[in-house]
PDB file of C-alpha atoms in Angstrom:
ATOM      1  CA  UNK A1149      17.988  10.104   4.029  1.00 88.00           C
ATOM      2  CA  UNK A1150      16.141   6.594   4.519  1.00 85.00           C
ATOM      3  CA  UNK A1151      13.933   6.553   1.172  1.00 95.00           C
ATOM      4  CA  UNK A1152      12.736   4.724  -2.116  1.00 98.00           C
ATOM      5  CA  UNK A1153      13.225   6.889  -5.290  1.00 98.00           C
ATOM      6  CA  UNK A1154      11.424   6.183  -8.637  1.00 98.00           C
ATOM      7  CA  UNK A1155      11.757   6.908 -12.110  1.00 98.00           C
ATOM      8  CA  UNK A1156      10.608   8.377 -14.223  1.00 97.00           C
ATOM      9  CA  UNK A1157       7.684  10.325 -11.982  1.00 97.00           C
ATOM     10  CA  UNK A1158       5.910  10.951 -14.681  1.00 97.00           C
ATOM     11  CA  UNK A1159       5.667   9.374 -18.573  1.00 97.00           C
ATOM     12  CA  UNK A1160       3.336   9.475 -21.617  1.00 97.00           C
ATOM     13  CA  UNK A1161       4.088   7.249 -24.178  1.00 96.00           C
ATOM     14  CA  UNK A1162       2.539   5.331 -26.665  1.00 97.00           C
ATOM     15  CA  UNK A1163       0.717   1.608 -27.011  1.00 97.00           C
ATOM     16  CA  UNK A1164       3.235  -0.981 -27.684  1.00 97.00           C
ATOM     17  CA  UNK A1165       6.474   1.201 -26.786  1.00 97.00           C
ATOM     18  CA  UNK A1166       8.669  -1.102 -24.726  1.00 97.00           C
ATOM     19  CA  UNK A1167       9.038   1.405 -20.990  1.00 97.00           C
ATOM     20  CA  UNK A1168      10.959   0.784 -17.261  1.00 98.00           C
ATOM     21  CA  UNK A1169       9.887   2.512 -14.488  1.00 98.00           C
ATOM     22  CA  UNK A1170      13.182   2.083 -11.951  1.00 98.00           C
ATOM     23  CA  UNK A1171      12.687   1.720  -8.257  1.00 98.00           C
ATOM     24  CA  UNK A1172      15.848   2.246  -6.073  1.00 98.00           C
ATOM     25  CA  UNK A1173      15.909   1.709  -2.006  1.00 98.00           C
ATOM     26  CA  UNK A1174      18.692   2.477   0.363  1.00 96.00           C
ATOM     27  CA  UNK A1175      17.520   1.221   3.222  1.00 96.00           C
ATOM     28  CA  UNK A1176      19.112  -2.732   2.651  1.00 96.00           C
ATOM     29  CA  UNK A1177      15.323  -3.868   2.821  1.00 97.00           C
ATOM     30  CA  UNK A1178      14.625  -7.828   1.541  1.00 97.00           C
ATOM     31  CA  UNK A1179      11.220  -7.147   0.643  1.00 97.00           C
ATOM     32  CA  UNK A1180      10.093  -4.573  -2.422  1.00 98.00           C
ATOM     33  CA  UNK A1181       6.684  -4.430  -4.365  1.00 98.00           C
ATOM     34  CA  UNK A1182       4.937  -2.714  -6.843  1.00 98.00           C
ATOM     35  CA  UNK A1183       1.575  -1.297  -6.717  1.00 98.00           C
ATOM     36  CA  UNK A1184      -1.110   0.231  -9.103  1.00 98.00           C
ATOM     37  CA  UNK A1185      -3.954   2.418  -7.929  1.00 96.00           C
ATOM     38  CA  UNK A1186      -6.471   3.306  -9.470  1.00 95.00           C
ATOM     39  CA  UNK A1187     -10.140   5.143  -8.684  1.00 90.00           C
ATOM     40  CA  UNK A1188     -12.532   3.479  -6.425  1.00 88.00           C
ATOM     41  CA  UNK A1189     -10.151   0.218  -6.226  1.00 91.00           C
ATOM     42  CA  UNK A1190      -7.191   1.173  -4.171  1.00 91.00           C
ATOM     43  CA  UNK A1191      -3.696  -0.034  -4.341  1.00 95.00           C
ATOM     44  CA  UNK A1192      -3.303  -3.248  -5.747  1.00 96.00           C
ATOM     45  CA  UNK A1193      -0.315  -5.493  -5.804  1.00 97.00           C
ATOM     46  CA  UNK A1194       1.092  -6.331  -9.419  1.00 98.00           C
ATOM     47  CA  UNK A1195       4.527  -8.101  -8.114  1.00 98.00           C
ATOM     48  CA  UNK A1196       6.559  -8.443  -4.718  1.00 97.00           C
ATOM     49  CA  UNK A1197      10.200  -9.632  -4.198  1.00 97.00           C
ATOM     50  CA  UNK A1198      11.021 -11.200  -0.885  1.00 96.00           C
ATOM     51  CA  UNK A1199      14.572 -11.364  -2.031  1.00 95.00           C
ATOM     52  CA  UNK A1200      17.321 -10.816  -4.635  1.00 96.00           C
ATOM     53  CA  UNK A1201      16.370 -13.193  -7.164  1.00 93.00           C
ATOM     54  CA  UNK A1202      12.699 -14.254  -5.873  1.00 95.00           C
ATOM     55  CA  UNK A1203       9.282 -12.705  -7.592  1.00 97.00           C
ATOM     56  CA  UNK A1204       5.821 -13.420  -7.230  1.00 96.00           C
ATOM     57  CA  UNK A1205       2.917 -12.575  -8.613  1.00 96.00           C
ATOM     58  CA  UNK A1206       0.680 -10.266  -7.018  1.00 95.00           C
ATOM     59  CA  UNK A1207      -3.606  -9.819  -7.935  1.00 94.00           C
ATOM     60  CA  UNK A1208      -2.679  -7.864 -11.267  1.00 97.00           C
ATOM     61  CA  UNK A1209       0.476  -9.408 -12.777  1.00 97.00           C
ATOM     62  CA  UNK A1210      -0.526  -9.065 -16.577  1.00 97.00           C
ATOM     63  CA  UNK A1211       1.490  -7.157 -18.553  1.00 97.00           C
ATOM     64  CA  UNK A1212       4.285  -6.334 -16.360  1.00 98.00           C
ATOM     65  CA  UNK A1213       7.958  -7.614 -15.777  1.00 98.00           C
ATOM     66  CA  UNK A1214      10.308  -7.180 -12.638  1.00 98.00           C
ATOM     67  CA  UNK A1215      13.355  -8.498 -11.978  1.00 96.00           C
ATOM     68  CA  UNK A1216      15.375  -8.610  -8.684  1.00 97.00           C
ATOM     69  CA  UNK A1217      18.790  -8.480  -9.572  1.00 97.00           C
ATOM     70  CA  UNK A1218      20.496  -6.692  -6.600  1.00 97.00           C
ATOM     71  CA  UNK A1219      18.971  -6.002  -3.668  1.00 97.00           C
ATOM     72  CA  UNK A1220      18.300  -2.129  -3.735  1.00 97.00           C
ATOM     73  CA  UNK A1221      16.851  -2.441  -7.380  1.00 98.00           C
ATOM     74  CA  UNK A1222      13.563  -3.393  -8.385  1.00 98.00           C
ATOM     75  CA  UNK A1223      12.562  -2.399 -11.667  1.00 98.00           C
ATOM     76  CA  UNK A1224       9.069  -2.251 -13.321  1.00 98.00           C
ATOM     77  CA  UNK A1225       8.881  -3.558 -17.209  1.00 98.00           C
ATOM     78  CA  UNK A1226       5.914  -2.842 -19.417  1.00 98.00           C
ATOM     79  CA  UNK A1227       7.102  -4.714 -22.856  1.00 96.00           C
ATOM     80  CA  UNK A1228       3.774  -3.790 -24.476  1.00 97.00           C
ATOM     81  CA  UNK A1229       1.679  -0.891 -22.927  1.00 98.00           C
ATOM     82  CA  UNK A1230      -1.544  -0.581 -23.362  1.00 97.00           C
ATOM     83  CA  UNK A1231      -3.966   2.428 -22.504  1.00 97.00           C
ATOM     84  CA  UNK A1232      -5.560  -0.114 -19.635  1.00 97.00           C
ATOM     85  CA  UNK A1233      -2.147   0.434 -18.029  1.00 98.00           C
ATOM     86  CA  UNK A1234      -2.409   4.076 -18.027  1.00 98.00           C
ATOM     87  CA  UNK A1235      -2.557   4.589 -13.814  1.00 98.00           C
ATOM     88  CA  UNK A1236      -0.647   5.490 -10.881  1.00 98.00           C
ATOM     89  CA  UNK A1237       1.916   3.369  -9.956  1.00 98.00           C
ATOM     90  CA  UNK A1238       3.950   3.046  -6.339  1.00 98.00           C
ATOM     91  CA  UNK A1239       7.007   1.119  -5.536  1.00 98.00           C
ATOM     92  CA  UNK A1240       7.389  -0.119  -2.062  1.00 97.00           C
ATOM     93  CA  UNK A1241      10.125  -2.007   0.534  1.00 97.00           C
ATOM     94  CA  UNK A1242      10.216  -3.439   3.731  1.00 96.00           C
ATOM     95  CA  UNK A1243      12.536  -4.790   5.967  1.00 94.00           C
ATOM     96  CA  UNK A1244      11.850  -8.684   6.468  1.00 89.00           C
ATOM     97  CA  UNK A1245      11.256  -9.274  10.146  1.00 86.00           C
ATOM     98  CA  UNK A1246       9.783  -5.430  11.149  1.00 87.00           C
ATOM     99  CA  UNK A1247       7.663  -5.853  13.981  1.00 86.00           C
ATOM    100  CA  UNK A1248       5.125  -3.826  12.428  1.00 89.00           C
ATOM    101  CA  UNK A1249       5.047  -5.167   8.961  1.00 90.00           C
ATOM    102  CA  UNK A1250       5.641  -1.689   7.550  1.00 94.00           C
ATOM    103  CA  UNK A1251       6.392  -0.526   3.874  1.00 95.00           C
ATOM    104  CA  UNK A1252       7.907   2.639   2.692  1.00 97.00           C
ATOM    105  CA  UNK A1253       6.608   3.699  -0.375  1.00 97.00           C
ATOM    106  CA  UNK A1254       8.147   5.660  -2.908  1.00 97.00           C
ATOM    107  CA  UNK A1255       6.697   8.971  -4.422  1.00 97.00           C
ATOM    108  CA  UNK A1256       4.935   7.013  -7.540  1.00 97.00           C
ATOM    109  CA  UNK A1257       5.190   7.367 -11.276  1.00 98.00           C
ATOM    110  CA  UNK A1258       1.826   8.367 -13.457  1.00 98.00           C
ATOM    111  CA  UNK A1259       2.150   6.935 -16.544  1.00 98.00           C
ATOM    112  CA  UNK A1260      -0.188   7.489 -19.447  1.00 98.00           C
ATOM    113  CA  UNK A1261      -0.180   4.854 -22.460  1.00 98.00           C
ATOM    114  CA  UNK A1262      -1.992   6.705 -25.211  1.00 96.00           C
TER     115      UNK A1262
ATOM    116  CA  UNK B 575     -12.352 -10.680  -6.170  1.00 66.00           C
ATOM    117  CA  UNK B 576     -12.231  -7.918  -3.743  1.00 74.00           C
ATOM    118  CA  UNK B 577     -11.291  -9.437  -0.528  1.00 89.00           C
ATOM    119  CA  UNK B 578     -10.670  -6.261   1.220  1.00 94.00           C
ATOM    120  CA  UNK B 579     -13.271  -3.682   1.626  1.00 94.00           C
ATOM    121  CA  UNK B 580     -13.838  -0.329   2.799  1.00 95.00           C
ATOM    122  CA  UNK B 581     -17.720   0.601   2.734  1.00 90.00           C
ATOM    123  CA  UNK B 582     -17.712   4.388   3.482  1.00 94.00           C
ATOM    124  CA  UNK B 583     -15.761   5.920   0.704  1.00 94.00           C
ATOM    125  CA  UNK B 584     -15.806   9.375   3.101  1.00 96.00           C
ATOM    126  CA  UNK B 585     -15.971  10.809   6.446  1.00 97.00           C
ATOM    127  CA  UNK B 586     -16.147  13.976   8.177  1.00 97.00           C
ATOM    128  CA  UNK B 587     -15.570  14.879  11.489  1.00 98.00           C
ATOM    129  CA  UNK B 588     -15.162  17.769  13.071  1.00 98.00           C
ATOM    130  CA  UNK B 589     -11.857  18.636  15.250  1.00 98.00           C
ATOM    131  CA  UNK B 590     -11.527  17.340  18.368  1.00 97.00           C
ATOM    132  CA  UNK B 591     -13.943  14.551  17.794  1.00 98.00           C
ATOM    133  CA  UNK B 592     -13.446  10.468  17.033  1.00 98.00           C
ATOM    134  CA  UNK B 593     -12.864   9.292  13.765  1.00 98.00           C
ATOM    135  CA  UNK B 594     -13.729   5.419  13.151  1.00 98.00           C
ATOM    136  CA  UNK B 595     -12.623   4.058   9.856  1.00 98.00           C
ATOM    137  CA  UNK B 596     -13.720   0.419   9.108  1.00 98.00           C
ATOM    138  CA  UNK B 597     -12.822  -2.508   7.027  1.00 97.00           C
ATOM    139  CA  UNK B 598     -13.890  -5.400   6.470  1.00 96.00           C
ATOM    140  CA  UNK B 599     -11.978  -8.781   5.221  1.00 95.00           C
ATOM    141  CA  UNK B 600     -13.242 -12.353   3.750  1.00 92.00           C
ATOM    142  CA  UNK B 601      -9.877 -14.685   4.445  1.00 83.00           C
ATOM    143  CA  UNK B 602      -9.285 -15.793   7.630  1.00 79.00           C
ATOM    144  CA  UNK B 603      -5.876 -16.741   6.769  1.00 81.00           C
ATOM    145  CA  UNK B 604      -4.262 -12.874   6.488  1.00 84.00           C
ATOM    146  CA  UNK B 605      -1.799 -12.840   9.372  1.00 86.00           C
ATOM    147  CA  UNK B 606      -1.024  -8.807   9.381  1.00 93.00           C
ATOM    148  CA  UNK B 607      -3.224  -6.145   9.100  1.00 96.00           C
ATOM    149  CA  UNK B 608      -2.637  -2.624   8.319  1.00 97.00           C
ATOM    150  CA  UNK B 609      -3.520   0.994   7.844  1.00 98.00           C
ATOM    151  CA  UNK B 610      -1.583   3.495   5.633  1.00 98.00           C
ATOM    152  CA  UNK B 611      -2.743   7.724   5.106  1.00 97.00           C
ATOM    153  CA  UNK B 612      -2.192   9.003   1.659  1.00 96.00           C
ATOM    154  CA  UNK B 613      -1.882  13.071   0.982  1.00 96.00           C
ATOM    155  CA  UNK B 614      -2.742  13.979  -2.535  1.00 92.00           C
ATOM    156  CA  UNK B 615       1.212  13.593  -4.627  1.00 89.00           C
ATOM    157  CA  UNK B 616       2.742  11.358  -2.324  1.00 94.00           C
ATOM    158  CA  UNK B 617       3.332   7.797  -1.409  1.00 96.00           C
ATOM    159  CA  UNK B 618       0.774   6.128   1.396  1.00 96.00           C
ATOM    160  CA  UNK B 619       2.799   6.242   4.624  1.00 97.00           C
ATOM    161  CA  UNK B 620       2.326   3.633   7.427  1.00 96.00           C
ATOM    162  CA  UNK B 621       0.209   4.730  10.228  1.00 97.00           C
ATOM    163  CA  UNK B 622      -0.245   1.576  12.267  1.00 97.00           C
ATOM    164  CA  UNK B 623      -0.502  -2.339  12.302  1.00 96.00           C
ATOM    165  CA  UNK B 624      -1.640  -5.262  13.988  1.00 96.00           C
ATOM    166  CA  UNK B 625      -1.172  -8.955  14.227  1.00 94.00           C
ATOM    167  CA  UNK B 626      -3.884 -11.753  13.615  1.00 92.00           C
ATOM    168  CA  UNK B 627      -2.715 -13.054  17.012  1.00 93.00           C
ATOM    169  CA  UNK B 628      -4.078  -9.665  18.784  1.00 96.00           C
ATOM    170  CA  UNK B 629      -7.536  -7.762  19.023  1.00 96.00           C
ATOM    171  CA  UNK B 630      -6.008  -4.327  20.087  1.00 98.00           C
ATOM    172  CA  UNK B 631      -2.937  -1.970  19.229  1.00 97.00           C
ATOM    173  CA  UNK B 632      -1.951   1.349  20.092  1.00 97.00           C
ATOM    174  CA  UNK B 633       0.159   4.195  18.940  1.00 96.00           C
ATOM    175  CA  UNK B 634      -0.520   7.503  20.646  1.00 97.00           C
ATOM    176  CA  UNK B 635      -3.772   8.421  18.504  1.00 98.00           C
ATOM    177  CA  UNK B 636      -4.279   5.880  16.805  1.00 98.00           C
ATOM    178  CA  UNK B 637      -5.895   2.785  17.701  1.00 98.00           C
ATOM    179  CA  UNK B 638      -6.678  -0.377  15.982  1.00 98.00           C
ATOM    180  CA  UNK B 639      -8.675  -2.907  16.256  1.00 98.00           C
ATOM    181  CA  UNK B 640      -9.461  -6.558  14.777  1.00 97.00           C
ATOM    182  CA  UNK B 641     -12.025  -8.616  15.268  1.00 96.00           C
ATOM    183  CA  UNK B 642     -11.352 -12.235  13.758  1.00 93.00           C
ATOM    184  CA  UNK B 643     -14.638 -13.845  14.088  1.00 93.00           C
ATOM    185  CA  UNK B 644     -16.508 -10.768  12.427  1.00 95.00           C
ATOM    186  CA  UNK B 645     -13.732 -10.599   9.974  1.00 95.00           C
ATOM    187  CA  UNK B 646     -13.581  -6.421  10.660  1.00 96.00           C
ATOM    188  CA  UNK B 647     -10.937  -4.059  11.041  1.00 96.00           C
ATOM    189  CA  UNK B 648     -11.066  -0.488  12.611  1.00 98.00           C
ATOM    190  CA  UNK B 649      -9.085   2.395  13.455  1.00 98.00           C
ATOM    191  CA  UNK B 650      -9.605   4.833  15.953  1.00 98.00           C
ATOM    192  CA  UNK B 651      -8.501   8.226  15.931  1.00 98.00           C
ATOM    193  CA  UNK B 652      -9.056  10.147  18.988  1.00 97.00           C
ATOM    194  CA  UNK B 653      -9.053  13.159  18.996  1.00 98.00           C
ATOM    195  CA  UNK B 654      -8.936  14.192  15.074  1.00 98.00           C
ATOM    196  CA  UNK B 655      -6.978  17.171  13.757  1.00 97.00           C
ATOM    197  CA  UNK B 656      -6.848  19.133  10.688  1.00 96.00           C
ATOM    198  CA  UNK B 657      -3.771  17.075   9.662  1.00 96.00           C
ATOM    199  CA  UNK B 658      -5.484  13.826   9.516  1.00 97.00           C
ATOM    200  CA  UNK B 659      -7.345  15.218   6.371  1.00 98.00           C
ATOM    201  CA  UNK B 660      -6.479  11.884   4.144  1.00 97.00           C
ATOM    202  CA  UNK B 661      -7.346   9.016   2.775  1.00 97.00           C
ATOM    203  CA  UNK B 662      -6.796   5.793   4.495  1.00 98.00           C
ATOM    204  CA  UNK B 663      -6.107   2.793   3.224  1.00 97.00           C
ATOM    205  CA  UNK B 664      -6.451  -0.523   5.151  1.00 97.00           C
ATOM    206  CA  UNK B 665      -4.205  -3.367   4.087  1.00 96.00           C
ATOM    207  CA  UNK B 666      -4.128  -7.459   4.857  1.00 94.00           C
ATOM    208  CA  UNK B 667      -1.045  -9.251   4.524  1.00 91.00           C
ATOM    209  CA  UNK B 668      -0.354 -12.657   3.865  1.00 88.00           C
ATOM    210  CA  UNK B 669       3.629 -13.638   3.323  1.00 86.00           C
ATOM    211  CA  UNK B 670       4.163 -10.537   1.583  1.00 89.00           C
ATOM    212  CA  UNK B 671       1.180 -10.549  -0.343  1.00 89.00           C
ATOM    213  CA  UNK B 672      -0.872  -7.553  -0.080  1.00 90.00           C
ATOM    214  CA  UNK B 673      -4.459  -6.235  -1.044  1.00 94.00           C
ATOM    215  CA  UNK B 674      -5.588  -3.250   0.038  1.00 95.00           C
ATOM    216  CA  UNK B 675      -9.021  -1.328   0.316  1.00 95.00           C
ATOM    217  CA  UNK B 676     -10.434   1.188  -2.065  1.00 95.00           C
ATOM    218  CA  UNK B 677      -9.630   3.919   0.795  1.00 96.00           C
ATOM    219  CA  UNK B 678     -11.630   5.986   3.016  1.00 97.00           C
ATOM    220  CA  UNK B 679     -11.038   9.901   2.173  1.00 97.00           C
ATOM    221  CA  UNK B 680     -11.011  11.682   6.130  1.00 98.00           C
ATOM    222  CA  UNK B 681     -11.667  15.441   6.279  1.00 98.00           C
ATOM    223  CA  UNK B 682     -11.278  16.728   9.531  1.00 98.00           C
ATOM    224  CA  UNK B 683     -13.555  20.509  10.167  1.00 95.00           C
ATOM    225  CA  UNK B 684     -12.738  23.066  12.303  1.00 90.00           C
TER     226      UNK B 684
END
């Protein structure tokens, strides 16, 4: 089945406790982001990947790692949490080139930095 | 800087009837535009798109549209069922880069 698994789905931890949240595709897509969302401001876009080895920045970048070391991997790094991170969190990939632009998104982590 | 927004935060229709979600966008230079639906637990899921180089798209019933020099996106869904209780999320892309509305929660009434 064509789909984009994360892990952990959910996590508490604590402030300043080092944490990965993995997101895994197997659909051979270029493209895969990470999103926050939060009430009353929707999705937003922390980092994208257009390719193994290339990151950018999305609006809310701060305080988060990725790295795009294979292709089907695209893991999420918080090296110091902090309760402003607590939120929902949704991994995404695309295949460069779809005619309609579209993004399968994984099932999302909740995370909750005490 | 919210550059994507999505004024009515809810909507009800009843079944059978139109439901027109809008949003609106400030940058002229987002070259895909997009809606997703989100059920409570579960990753948004793509419901349709259109290209900055187009004013209409449609996809059984669904229908969006985009209006460049008003800078405003719609979606059309005609008619509405009990399964298209959501919340809808419009998106603007730009390379890759996304930003998304706040979301629009859709109940649909028998």
């Amino acid at each position: 089945e064509a789909q984009v698994t994360q892990n952990p789905r959910y996590l508490i931890t604590v402030t300043g406790k080092k944490l990965t949240v993995t997101c895994s595709q197997n659909m051979n897509h270029e493209y895969m982001s990470w999103y926050r969302q939060d009430p009353g401001l929707g999705l937003r876009q922390i980092y994208y990947s257009m390719n193994v080895e290339v990151t950018d920045k999305g609006d809310v970048p701060e305080g988060y790692k990725v790295s795009r070391k294979e292709k089907r991997n695209f893991p999420l790094i918080l090296e110091s949490p902090s309760p402003n991170q607590t939120s929902l969190y949704f991994c995404a990939s695309r295949r460069t080139g779809d005619k309609n632009n579209e993004q399968f998104f994984g099932p999302g982590t909740r995370l909750t930095v005490l | 800087d919210q550059q994507v927004k999505q004024n009515s935060p809810s909507l009800s229709v009843q079944e059978g009837r139109i439901s027109i979600l809008n949003c609106d966008y400030t940058n002229s230079m987002f070259d895909y535009f997009l809606w997703y639906k989100k059920y409570p637990a579960e990753g948004p899921t793509f419901l349709i798109s259109i290209s900055s180089i187009k004013d209409k798209n449609e996809d059984g019933r669904f229908t969006v549209f985009l209006n460049k020099s008003a800078k405003h996106l719609s979606l059309h869904i005609v008619p509405s069922q009990p399964g298209d209780s959501a919340v809808y999320f419009c998106a603007v892309d730009s390379w890759g880069k996304l930003q998304f509305g706040a979301g629009t929660q859709v109940v649909v009434t028998p």
